[in-house]
Short mmCIF file of N, CA and C in Angstrom, two decimals:
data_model
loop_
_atom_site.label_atom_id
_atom_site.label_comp_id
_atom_site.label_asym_id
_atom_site.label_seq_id
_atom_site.Cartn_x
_atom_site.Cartn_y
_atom_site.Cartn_z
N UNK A 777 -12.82 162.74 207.90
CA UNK A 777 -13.50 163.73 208.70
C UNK A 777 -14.75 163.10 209.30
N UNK A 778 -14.79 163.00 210.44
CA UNK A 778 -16.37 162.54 211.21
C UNK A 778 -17.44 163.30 210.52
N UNK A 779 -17.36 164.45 210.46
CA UNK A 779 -18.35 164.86 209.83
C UNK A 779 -19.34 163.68 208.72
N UNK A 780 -18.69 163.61 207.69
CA UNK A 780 -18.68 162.94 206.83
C UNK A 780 -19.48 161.13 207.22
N UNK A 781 -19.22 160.98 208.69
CA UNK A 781 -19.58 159.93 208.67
C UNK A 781 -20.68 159.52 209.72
N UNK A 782 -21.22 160.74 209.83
CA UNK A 782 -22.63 160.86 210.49
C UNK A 782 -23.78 159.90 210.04
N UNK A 783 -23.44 159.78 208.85
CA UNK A 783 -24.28 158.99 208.30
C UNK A 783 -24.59 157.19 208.51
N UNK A 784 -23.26 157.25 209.03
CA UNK A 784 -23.18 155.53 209.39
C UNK A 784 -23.67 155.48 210.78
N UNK A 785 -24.05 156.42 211.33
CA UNK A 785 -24.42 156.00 212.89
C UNK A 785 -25.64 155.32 213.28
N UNK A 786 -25.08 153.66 214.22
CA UNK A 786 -26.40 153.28 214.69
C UNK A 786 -27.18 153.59 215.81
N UNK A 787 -28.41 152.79 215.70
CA UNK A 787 -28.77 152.63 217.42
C UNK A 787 -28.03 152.04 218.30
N UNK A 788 -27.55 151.97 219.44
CA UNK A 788 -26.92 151.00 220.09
C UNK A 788 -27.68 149.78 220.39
N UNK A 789 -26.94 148.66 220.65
CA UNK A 789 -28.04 147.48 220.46
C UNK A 789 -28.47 147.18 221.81
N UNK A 790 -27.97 147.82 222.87
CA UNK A 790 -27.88 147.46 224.09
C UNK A 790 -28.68 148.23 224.70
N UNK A 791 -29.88 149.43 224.16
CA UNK A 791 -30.52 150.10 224.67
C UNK A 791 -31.27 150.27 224.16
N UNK A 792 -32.95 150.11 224.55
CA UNK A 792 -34.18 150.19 223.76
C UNK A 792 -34.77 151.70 224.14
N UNK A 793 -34.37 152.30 225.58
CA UNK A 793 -35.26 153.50 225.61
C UNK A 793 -34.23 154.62 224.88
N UNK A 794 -34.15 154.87 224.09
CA UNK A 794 -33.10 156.09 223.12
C UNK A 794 -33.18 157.22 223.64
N UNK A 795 -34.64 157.82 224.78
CA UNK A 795 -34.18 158.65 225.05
C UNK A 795 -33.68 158.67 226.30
N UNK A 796 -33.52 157.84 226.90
CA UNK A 796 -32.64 157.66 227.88
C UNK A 796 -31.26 157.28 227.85
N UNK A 797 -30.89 156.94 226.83
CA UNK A 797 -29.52 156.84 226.39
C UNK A 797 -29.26 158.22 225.90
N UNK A 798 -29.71 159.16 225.08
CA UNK A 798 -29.60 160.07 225.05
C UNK A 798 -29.28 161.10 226.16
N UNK A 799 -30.01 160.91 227.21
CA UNK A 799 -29.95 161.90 228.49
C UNK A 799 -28.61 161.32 229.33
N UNK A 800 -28.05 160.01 229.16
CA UNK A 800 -26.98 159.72 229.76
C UNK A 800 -25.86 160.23 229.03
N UNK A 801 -26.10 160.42 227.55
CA UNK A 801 -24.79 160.98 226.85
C UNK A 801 -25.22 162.32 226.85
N UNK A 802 -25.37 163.02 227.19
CA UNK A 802 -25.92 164.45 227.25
C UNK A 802 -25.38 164.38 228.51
N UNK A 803 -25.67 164.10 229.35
CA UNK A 803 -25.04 163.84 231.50
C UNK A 803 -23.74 163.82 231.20
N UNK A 804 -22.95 162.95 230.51
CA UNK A 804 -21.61 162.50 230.21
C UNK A 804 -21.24 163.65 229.77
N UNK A 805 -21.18 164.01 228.67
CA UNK A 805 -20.41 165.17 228.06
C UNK A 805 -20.55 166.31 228.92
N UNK A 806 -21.73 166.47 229.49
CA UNK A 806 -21.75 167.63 230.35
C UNK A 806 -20.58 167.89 231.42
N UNK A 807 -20.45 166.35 232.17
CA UNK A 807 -19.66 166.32 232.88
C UNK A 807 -18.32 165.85 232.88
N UNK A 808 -18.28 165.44 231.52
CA UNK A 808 -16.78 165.47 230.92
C UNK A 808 -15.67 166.89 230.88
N UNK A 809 -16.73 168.02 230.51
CA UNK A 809 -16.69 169.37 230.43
C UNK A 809 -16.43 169.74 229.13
N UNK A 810 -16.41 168.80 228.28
CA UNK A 810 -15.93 168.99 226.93
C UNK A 810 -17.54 169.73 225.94
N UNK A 811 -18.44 169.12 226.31
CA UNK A 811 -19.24 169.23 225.51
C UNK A 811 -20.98 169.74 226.02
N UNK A 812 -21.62 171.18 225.76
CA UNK A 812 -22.37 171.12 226.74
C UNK A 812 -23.78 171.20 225.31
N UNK A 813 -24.74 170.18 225.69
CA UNK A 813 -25.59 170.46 224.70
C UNK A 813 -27.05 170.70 225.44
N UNK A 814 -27.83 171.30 224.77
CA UNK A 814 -29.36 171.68 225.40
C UNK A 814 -29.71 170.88 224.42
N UNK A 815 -31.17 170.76 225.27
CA UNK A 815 -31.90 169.32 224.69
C UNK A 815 -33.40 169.80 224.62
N UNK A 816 -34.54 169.37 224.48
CA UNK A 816 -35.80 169.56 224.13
C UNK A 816 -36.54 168.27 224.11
N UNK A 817 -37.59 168.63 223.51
CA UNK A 817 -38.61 167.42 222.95
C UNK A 817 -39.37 167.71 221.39
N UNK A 818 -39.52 167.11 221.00
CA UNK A 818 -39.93 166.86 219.52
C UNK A 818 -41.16 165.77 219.27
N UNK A 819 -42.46 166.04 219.34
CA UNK A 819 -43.00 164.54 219.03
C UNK A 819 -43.08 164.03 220.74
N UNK A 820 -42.59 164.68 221.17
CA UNK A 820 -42.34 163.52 222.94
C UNK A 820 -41.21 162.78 222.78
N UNK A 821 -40.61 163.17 222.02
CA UNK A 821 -39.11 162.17 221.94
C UNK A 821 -37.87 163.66 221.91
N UNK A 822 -36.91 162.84 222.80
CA UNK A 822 -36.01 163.51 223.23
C UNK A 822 -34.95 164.07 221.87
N UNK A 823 -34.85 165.23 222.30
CA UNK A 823 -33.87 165.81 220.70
C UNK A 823 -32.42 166.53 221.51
N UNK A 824 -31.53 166.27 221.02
CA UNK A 824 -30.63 167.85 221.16
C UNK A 824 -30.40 168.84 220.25
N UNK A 825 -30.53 169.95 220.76
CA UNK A 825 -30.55 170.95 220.11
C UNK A 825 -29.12 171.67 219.98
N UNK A 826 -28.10 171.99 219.29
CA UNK A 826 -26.84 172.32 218.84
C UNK A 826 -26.71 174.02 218.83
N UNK A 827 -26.61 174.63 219.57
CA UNK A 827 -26.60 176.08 219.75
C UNK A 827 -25.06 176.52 219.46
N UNK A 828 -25.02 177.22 218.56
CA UNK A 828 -23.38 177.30 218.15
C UNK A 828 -23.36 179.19 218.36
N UNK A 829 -22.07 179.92 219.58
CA UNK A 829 -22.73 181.26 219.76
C UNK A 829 -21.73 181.99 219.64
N UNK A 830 -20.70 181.50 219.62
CA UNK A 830 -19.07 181.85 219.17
C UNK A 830 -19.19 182.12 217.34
N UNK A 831 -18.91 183.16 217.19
CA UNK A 831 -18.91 183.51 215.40
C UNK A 831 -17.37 183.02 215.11
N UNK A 832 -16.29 182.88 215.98
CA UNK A 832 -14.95 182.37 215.01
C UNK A 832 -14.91 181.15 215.19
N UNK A 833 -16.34 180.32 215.53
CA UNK A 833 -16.01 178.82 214.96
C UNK A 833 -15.52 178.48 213.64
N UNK A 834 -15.35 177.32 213.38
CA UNK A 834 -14.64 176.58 211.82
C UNK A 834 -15.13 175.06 211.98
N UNK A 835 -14.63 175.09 210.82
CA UNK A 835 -14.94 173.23 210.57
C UNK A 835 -14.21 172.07 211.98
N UNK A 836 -13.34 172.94 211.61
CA UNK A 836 -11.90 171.98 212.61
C UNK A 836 -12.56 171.84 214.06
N UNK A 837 -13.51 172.86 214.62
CA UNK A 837 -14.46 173.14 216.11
C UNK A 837 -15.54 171.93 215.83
N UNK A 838 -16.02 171.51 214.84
CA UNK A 838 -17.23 171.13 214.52
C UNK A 838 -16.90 169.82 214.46
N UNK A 839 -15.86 168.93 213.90
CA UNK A 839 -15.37 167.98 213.64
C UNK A 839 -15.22 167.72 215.10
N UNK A 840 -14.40 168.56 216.37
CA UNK A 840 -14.30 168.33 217.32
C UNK A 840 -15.15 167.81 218.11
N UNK A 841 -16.65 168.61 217.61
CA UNK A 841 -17.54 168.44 218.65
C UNK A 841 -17.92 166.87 217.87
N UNK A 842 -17.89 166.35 216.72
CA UNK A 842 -18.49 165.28 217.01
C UNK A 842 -17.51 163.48 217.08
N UNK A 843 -16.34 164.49 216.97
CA UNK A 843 -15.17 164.02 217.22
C UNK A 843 -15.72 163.31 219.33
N UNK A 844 -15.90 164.25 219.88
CA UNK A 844 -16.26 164.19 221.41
C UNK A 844 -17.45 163.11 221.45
N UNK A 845 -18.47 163.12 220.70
CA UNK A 845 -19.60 162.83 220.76
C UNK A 845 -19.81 161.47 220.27
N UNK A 846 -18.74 160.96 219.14
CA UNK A 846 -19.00 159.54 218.73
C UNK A 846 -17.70 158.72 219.61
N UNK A 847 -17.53 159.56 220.76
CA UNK A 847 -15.92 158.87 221.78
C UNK A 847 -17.23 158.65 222.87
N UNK A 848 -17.66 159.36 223.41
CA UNK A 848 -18.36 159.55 224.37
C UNK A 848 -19.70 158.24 224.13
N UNK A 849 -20.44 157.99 223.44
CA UNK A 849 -21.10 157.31 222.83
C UNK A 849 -20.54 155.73 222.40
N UNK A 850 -19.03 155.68 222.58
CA UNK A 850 -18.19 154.39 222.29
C UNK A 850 -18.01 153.94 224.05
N UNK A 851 -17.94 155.30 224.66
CA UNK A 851 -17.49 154.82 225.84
C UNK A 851 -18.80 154.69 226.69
N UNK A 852 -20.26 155.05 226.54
CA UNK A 852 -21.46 154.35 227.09
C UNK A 852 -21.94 152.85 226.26
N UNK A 853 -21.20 152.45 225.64
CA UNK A 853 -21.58 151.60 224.97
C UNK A 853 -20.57 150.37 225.61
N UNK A 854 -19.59 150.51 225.61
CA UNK A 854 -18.40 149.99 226.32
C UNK A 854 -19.00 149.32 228.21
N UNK A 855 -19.29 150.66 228.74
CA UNK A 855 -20.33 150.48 230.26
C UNK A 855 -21.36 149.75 229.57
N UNK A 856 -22.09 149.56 229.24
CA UNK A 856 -22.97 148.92 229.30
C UNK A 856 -23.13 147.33 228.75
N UNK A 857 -22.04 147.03 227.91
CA UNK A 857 -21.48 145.59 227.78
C UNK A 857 -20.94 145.31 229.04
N UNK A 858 -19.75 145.85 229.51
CA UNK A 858 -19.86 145.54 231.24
C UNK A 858 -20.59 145.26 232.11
N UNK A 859 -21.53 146.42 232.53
CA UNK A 859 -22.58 145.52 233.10
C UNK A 859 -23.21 144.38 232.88
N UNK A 860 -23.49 144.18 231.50
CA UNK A 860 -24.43 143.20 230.79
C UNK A 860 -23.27 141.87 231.41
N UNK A 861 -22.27 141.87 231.65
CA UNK A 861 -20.97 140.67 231.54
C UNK A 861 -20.94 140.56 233.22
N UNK A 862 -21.23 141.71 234.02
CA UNK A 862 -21.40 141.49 235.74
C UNK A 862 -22.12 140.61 236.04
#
């Protein structure tokens, strides 16, 4: 279960401003259509905020969403070794 493996997640090595990598995977999912998240600030550092508004969610919805989120995050990571190789 992804869930479960939240815990292993790194920084990417290929990006020093985080919250700008952040706002590109936040852009992405948005416009993937899969995944829409609101975001904030914390400290001056960029956060997302997880608004869940549907009451017959489940685990199996939740797994999904980060099921989306560590694909999405493989695939800005993926672009950006590319460029780095242009």
């Amino acid at each position: 279960e992804i869930r479960n493996n939240i815990k292993d997640w790194k920084i990417p090595d290929f990006e020093t401003d985080l919250d700008g990598f952040n706002l590109r995977l936040r852009e992405a999912l948005r416009k993937s259509g899969k995944i829409m998240l609101n975001y904030g600030y914390i400290n001056k550092a960029f956060a997302f905020r997880l608004v869940i508004t549907n009451g017959d969610m489940n685990m199996v919805d939740i797994d999904t969403f980060f099921q989306h989120l560590t694909d999405e995050i493989g695939n800005l990571e993926k672009e950006n070794l590319l460029a780095e190789l242009n």
